[in-house]
Coordinates of C-alpha atoms in Angstrom, one line a residue:
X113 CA 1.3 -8.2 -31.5
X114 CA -1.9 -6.5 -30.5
X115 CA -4.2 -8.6 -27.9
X116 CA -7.9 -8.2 -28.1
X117 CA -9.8 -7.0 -24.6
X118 CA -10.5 -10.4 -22.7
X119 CA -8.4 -12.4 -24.6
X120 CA -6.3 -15.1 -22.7
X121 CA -2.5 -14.2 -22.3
X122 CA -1.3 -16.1 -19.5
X123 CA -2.5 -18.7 -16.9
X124 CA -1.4 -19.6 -13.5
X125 CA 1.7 -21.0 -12.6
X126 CA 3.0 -23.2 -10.3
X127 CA 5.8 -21.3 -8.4
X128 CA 8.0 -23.6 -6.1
X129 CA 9.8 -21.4 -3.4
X130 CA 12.9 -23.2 -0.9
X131 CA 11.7 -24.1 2.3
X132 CA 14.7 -22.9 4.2
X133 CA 18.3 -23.2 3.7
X134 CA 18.2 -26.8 4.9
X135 CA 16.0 -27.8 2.0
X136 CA 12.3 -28.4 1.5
X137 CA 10.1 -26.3 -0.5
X138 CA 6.6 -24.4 -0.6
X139 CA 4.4 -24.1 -3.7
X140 CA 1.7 -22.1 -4.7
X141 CA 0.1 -21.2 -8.5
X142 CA 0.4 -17.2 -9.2
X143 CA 0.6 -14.5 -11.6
X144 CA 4.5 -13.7 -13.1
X145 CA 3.9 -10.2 -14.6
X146 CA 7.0 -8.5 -16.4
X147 CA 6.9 -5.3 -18.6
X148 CA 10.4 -5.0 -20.7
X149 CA 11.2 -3.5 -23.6
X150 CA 14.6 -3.5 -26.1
X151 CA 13.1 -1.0 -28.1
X152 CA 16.1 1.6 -29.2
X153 CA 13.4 4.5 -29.3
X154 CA 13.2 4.1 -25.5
X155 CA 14.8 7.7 -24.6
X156 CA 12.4 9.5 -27.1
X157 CA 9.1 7.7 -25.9
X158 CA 10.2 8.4 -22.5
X159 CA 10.2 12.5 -23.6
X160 CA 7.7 12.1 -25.0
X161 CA 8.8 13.8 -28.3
X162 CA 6.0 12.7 -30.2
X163 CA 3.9 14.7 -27.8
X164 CA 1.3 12.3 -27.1
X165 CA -1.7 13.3 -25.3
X166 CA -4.5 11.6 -24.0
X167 CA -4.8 9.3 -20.4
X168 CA -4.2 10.0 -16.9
X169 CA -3.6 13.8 -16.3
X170 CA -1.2 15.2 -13.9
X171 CA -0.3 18.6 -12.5
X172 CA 3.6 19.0 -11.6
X173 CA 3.6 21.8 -8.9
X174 CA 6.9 23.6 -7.6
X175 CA 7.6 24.4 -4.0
X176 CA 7.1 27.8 -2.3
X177 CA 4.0 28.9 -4.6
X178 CA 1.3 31.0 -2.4
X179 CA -1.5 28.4 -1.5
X180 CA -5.3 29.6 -1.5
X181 CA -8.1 28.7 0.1
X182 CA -12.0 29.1 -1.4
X183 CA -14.5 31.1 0.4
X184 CA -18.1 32.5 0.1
X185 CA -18.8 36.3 -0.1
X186 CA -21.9 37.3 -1.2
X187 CA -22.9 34.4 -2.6
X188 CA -19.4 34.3 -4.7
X189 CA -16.6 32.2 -4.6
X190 CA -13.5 33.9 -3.8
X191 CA -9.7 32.6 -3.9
X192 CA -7.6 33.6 -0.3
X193 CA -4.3 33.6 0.0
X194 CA -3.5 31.7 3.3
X195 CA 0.1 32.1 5.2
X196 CA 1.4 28.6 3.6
X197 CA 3.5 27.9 0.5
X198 CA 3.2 24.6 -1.3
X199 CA 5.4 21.4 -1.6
X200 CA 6.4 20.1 -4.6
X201 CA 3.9 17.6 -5.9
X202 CA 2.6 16.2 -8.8
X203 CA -1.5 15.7 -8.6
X204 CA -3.4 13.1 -10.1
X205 CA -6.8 13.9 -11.9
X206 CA -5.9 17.8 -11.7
X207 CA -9.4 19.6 -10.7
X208 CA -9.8 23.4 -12.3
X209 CA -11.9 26.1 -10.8
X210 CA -12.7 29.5 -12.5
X211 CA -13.4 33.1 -10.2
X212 CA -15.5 35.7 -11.5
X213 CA -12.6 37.2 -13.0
X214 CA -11.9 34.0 -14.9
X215 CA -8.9 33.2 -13.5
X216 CA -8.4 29.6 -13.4
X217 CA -7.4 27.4 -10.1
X218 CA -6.2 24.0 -9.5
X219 CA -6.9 21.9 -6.3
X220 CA -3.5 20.7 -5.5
X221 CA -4.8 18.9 -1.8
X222 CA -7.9 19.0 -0.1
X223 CA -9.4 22.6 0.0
X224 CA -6.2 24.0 -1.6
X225 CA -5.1 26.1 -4.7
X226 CA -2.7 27.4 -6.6
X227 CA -3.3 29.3 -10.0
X228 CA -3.1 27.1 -12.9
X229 CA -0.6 29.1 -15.1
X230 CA 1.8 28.3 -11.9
X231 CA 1.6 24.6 -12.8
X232 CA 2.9 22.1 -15.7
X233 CA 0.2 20.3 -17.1
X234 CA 1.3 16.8 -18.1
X235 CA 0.3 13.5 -19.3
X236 CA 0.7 9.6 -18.2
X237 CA 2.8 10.3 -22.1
X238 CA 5.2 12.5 -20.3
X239 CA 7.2 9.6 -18.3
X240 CA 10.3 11.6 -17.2
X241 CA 8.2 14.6 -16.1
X242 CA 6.1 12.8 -13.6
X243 CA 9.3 11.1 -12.3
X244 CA 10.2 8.2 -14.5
X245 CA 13.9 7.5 -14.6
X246 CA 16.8 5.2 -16.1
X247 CA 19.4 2.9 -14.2
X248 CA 21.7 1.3 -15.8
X249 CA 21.9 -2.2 -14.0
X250 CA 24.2 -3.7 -17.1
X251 CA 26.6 -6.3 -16.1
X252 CA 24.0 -8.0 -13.0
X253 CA 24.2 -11.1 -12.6
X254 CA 21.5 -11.4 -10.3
X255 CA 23.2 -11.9 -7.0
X256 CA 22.9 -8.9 -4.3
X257 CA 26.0 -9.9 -2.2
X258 CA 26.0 -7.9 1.4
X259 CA 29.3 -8.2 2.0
X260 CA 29.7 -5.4 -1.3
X261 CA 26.5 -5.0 -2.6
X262 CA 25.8 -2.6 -5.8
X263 CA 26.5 1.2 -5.5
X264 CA 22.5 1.8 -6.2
X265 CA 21.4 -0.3 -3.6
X266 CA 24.3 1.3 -0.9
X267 CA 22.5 4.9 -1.9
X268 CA 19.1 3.6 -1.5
X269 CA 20.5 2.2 2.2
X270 CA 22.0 5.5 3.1
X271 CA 19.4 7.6 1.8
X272 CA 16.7 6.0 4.5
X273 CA 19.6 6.8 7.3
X274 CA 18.6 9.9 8.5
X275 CA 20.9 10.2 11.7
X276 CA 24.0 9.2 9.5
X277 CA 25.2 6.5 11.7
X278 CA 26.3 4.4 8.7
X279 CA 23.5 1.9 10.1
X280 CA 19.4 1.3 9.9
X281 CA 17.9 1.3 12.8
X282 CA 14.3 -0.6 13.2
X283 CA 12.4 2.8 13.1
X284 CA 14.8 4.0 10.3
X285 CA 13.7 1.2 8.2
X286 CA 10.2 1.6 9.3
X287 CA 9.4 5.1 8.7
X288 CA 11.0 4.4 5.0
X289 CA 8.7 2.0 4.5
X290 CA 6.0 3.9 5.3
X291 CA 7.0 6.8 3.2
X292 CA 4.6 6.7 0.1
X293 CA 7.2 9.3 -1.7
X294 CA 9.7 6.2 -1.6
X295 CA 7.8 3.2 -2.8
X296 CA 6.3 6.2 -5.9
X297 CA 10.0 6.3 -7.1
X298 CA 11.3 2.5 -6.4
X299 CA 8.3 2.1 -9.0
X300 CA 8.7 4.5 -11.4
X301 CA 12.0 3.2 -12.2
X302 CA 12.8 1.6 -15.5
X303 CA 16.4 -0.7 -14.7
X304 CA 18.4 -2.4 -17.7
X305 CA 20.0 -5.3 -16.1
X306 CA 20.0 -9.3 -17.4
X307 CA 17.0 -10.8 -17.9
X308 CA 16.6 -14.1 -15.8
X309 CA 14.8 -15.4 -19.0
X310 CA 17.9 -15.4 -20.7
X311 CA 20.6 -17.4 -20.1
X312 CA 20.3 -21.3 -18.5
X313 CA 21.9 -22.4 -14.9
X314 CA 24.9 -23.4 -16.8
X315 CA 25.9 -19.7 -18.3
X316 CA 29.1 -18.0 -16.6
X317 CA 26.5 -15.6 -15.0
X318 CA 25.5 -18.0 -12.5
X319 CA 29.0 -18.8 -11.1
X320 CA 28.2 -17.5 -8.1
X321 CA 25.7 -20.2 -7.2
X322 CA 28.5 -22.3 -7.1
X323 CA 30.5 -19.8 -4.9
X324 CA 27.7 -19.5 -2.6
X325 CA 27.5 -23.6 -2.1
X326 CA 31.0 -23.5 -1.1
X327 CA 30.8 -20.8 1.2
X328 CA 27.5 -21.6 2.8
X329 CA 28.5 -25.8 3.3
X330 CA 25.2 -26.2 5.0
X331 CA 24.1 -30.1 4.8
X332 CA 22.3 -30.7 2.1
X333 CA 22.6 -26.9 0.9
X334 CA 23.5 -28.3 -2.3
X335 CA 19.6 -29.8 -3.0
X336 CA 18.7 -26.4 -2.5
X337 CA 21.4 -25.3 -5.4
X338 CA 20.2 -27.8 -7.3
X339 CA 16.7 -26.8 -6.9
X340 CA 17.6 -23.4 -7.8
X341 CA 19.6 -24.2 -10.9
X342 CA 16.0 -26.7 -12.0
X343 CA 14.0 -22.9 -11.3
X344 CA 16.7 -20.8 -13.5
X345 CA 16.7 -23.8 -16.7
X346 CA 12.7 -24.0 -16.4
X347 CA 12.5 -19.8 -17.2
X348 CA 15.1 -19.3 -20.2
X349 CA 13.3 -18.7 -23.6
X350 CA 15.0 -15.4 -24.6
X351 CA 17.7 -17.5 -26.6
X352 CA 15.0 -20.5 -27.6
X353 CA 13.3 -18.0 -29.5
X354 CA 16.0 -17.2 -31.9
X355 CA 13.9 -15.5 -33.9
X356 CA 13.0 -12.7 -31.7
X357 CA 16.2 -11.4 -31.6
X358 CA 16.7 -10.8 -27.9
X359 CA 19.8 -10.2 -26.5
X360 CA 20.4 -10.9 -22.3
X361 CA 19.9 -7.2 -21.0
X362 CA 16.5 -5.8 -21.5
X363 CA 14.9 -2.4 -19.9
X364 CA 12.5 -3.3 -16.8
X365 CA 9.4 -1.5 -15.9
X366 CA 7.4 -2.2 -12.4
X367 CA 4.0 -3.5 -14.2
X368 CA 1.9 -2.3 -11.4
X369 CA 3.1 1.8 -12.1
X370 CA 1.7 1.3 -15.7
X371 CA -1.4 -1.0 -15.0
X372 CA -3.0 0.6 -12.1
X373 CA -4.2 3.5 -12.9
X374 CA -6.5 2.5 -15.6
X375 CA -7.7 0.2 -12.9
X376 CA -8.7 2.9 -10.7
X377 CA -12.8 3.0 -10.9
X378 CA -15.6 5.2 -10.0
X379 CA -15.4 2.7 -6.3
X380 CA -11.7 4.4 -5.3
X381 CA -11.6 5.4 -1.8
X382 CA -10.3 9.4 -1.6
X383 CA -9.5 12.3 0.8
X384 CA -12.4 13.7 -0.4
X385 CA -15.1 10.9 0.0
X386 CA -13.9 10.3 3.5
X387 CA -14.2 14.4 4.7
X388 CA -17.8 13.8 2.9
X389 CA -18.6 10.4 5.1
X390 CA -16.9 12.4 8.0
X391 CA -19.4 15.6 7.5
X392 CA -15.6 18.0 8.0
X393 CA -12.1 19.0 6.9
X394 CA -10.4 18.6 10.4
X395 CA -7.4 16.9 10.9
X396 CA -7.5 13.1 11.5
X397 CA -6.1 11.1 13.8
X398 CA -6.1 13.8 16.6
X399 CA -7.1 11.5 19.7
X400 CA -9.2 14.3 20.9
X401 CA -12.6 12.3 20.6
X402 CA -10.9 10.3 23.8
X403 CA -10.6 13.9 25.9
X404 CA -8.1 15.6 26.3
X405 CA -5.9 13.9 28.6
X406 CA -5.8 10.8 25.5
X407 CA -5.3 13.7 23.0
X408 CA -2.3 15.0 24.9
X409 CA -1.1 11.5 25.5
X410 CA -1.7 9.8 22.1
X411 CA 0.2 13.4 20.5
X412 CA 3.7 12.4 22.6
X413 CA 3.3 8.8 22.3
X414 CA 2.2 8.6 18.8
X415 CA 3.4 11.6 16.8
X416 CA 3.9 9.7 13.7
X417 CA 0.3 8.8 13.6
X418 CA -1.0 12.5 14.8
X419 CA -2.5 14.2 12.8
X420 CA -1.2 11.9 9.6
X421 CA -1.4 13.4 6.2
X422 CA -4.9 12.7 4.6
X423 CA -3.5 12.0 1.2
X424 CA -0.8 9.3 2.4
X425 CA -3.7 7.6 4.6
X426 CA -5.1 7.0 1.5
X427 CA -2.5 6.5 -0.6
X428 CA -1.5 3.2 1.9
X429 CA -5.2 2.4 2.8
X430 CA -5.9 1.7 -1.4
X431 CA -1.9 0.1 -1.6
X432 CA -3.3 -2.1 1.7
X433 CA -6.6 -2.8 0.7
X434 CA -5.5 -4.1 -3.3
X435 CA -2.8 -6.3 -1.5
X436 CA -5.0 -8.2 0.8
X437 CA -7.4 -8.5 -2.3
X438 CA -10.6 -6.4 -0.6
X439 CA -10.5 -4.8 -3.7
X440 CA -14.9 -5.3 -5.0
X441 CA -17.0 -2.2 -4.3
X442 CA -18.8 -3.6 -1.4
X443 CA -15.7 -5.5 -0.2
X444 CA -14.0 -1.8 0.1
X445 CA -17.5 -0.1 1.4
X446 CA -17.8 -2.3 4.1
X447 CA -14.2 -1.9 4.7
X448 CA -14.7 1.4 4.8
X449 CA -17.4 1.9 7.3
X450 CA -16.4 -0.2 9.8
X451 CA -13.3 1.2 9.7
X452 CA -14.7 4.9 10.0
X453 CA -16.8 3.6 13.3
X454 CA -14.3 1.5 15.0
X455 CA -11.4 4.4 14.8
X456 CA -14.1 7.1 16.3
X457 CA -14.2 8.3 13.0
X458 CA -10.4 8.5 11.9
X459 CA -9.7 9.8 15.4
X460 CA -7.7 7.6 16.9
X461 CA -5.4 4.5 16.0
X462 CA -5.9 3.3 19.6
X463 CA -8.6 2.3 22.2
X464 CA -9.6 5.0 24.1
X465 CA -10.6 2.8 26.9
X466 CA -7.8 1.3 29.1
X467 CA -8.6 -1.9 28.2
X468 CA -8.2 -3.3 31.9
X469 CA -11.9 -4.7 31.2
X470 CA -10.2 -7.7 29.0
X471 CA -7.4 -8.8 32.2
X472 CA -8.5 -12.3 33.5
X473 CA -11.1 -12.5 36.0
X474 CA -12.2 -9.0 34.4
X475 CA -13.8 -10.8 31.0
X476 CA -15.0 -14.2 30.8
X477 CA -13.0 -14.3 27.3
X478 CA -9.9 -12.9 28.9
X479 CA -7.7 -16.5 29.0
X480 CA -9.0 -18.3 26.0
X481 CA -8.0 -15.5 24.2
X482 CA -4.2 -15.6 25.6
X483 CA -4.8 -12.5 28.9
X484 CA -3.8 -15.2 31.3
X485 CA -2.4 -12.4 33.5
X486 CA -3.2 -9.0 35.2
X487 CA -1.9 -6.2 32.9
X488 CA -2.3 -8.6 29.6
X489 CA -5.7 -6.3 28.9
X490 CA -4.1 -3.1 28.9
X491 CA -1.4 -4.5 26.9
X492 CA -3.3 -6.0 24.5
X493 CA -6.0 -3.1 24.3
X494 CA -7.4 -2.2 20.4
X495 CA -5.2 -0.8 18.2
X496 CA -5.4 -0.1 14.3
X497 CA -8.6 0.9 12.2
X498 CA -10.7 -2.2 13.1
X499 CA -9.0 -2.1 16.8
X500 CA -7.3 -5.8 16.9
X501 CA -7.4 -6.8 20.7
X502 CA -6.8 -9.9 23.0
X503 CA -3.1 -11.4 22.8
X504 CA -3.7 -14.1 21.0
X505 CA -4.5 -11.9 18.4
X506 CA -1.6 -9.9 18.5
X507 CA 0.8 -13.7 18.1
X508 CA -1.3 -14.1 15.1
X509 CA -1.0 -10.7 13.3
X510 CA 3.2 -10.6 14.5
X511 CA 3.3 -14.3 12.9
X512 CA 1.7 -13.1 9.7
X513 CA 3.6 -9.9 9.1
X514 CA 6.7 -10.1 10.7
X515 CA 5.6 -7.0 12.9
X516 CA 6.5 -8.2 16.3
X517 CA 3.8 -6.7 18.1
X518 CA 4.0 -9.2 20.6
X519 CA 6.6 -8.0 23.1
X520 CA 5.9 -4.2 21.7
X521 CA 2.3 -3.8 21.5
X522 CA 1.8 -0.2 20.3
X523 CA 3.4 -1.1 17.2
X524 CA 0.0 -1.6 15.7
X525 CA -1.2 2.0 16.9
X526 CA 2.2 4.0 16.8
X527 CA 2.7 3.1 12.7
X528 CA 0.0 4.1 10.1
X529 CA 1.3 1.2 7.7
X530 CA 0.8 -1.1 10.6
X531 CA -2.4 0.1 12.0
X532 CA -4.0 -0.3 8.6
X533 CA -2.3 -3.8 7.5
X534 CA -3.7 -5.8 11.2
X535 CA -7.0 -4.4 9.7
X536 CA -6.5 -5.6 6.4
X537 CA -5.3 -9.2 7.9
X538 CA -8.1 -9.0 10.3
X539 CA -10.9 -8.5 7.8
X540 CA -9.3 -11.6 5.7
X541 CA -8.1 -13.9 8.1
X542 CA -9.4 -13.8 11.4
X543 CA -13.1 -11.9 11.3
X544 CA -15.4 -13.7 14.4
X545 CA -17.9 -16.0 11.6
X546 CA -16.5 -18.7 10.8
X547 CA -19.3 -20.8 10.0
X548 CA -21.5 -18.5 8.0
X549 CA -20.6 -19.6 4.2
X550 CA -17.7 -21.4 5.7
X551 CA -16.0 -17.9 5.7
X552 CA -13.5 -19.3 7.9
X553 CA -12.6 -15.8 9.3
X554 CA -12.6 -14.4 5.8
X555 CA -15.2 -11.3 5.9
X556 CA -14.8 -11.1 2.0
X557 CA -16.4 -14.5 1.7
X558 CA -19.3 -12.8 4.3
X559 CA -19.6 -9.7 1.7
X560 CA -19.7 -12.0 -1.1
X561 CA -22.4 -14.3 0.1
X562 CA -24.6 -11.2 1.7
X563 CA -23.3 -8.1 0.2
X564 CA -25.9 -5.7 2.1
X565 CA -26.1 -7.2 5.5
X566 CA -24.4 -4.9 7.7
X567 CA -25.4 -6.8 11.0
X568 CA -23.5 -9.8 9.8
X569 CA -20.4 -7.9 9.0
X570 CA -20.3 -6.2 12.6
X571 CA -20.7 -9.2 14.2
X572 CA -17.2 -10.5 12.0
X573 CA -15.5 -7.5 13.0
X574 CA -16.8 -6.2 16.7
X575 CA -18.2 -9.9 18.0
X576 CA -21.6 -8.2 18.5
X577 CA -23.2 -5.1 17.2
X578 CA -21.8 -2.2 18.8
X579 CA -22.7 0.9 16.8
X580 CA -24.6 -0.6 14.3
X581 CA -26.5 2.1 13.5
X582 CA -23.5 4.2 12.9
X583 CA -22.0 1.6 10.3
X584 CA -25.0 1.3 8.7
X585 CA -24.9 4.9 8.0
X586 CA -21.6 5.3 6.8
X587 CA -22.1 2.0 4.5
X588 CA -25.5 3.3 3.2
X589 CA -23.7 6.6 2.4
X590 CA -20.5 5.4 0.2
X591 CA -23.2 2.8 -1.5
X592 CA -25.3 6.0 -2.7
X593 CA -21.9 8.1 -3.2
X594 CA -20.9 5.1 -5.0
X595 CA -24.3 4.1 -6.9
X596 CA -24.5 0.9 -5.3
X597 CA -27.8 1.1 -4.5

């Protein structure tokens, strides 16, 4: 059926979640997106064996391939072979260069190249080549048991432990979740198993709800069963719609891997327009704007910050920034430069200062903002892009994420993931005007409402307007980059 450009498809619905195992329930109205297909021609679309072109464009390039760097010689552009080989990767948007010679280079990462006959050219058309891939989920029904869970999800487990102790460890699970490369292939994969559209509360499938009653015997646990089974009967239409011709196991696709790259604008955040903000190519997050005693310091105690990888920063600042919704040009420019300003320009995930200045009897603000005792200001120092200080913003940001940065504090300097997230739950939930608009801490509703005054944003992130003049800069700059002006 096709469906015309800004035609209605779907509206809002109510989505009732348990409360707790006890009973009780939370409700809110979202989106329920699915992408599935029983289409028998799956395997030859996914080859691409009609050779479709057209779309996104890719570059798959192997390991071990010479990298080169461009420099200027007499006025010429000339193509250097460095001492480094390349990783395999597979770069979006592909940029070619041509020599005087006429030979052809692509730019596989910032201010690197490899010779474009050494790479596969591909399209969004080619899905196994740019890491699509099948499992076979048949015979699901639903339930992910941990006493013997599926043999897929015990690979996935034992894939993330690295030390092969047969168990994840907190920073096991956390430096998986930070790796981009991970969450790129949990999307791309397409998994036939039942769908829960399918079959109603009373099919053989669900058995196990019954199973898990019995074995849970929690008062009242049976409401919560009940609830459940209410949830399941409410979403089968597969069978009501006899004449579609469904049968219960269909092939799943992650809607987001198809649907957000067209969504990608001219207003995306890249390596590149952050080394043109930043006026250099140097490493970021180095610490060494801080001295070198804080370079040397903030290398050992934060090495898997130091020196992060420009292209997963910005892989996880643009996954951040579309799931807190700052997602508008000026939302994300704003973002931007006060971001660029409050981490000394991508330097440094933490404060450089001590941050004894915020202990009681130190700062006036020290106690109502939860530094009722000596040693609470260092503890509770700025850390992340927009540097989140004071404790009682640190119980806030460990309530809302789960990060319990509470009794370990450098958790929102000493992970990437986290430093950016407290910056994205900062900028939507607890920025200083409240008032203004009735943002209620919500600097999107500030952007929104005044969408070139910079003053008013620093004062929702800093409390004042420390460096103004630098923001301003760096916001004036993305809105010309940008054509915002």
């Amino acid at each position: 059926m096709a469906i015309a450009a800004g035609e209605t498809i779907g509206y809002l619905g109510l989505v009732d979640t348990p409360g707790s195992l006890i009973g009780g329930k939370k409700s809110k109205h979202q989106v329920h997106l699915e992408v599935f297909t029983q289409d028998p021609r799956l395997d030859d679309v996914l080859a691409n064996k009609a050779n479709t072109k057209g779309g996104a464009s890719y570059a798959k390039v192997p390991a071990e391939l010479v990298l080169h760097e461009k420099k200027k010689q007499d006025g010429k552009n000339l193509w250097v072979a460095t001492g480094d080989n390349s990783l395999e990767a597979l770069v979006e948007s592909p940029k070619f260069e041509k020599d005087a010679a006429k030979q052809e280079w692509v730019s596989i990462s910032s201010g690197k190249y490899v010779k474009k006959e050494q790479v596969e050219l591909l399209s969004q058309h080619d899905w196994l080549k740019i890491g699509f891939k099948k499992v076979d989920g048949s015979g699901s029904d639903g339930y992910l048991d941990p006493d013997a869970p599926p043999t897929f999800f015990t690979e996935l487990v034992n894939s993330f432990d690295t030390d092969k102790s047969g168990e994840l460890s907190s920073e096991e699970i956390q430096a998986a979740l930070q790796n981009n490369g991970n969450a790129d292939q949990l999307h791309k994969l397409i998994v036939k198993h039942p769908s829960e559209w399918y079959e109603k509360s009373s099919a053989s499938s669900y058995l196990w709800l019954e199973k898990l009653m019995a074995k849970i015997g929690l008062p009242d646990f049976d409401l919560l069963v009940d609830h459940e089974k209410q949830r399941i009967d409410k979403l089968e239409w597969m069978q009501s719609a006899a004449k579609l011709k469904f049968n219960g196991e269909v092939s799943h696709l992650y809607p987001l891997s198809i649907i957000i790259k067209p969504m990608v604008s001219e207003h995306t955040i890249t390596t590149e327009l952050i080394e043109l903000l930043l006026g250099h190519k140097n490493d970021w997050f180095t610490g060494e704007r801080g001295g070198k005693a804080f370079a040397s310091k903030f290398k050992k105690d934060y090495p898997n910050v130091y020196k992060y990888n420009k292209t997963d920063f910005v892989a996880l600042l643009n996954e951040m920034l579309f799931k807190y919704e700052i997602n508008g040009p000026y939302h994300k420019a704003h973002f931007l430069s006060q971001c660029l300003h409050e981490s000394a320009h991508l330097d440094t995930t933490l404060e450089f200062g001590s941050g004894v200045n915020y202990d009681p009897g130190r700062h006036a603000d020290a106690e109502k903002n939860g530094n009722t005792k000596i040693g609470d200001g260092p503890t509770y120092r700025g850390r992340g892009l927009i540097q989140l200080t004071w404790k009682n913003n640190y119980i806030r940001f460990s309530k809302h994420s789960g990060v319990d940065c509470v009794n370990d504090s450098s958790l929102v300097a000493a992970s990437m993931a986290n430093a950016i997230e407290a910056s994205c739950w900062y900028w939507r939930f607890n920025g200083a005007v409240h008032k203004k608009f009735d943002a209620k801490g919500d600097i999107n509703i500030l952007v929104d409402n005044d969408r070139d005054n910079v003053k008013l944003i620093t004062l929702a992130v800093n409390g004042g307007d420390n460096g103004l003049l630098d923001r301003m800069k760096y916001f004036n700059l993305i809105k010309t980059e940008w054509g915002l002006n």
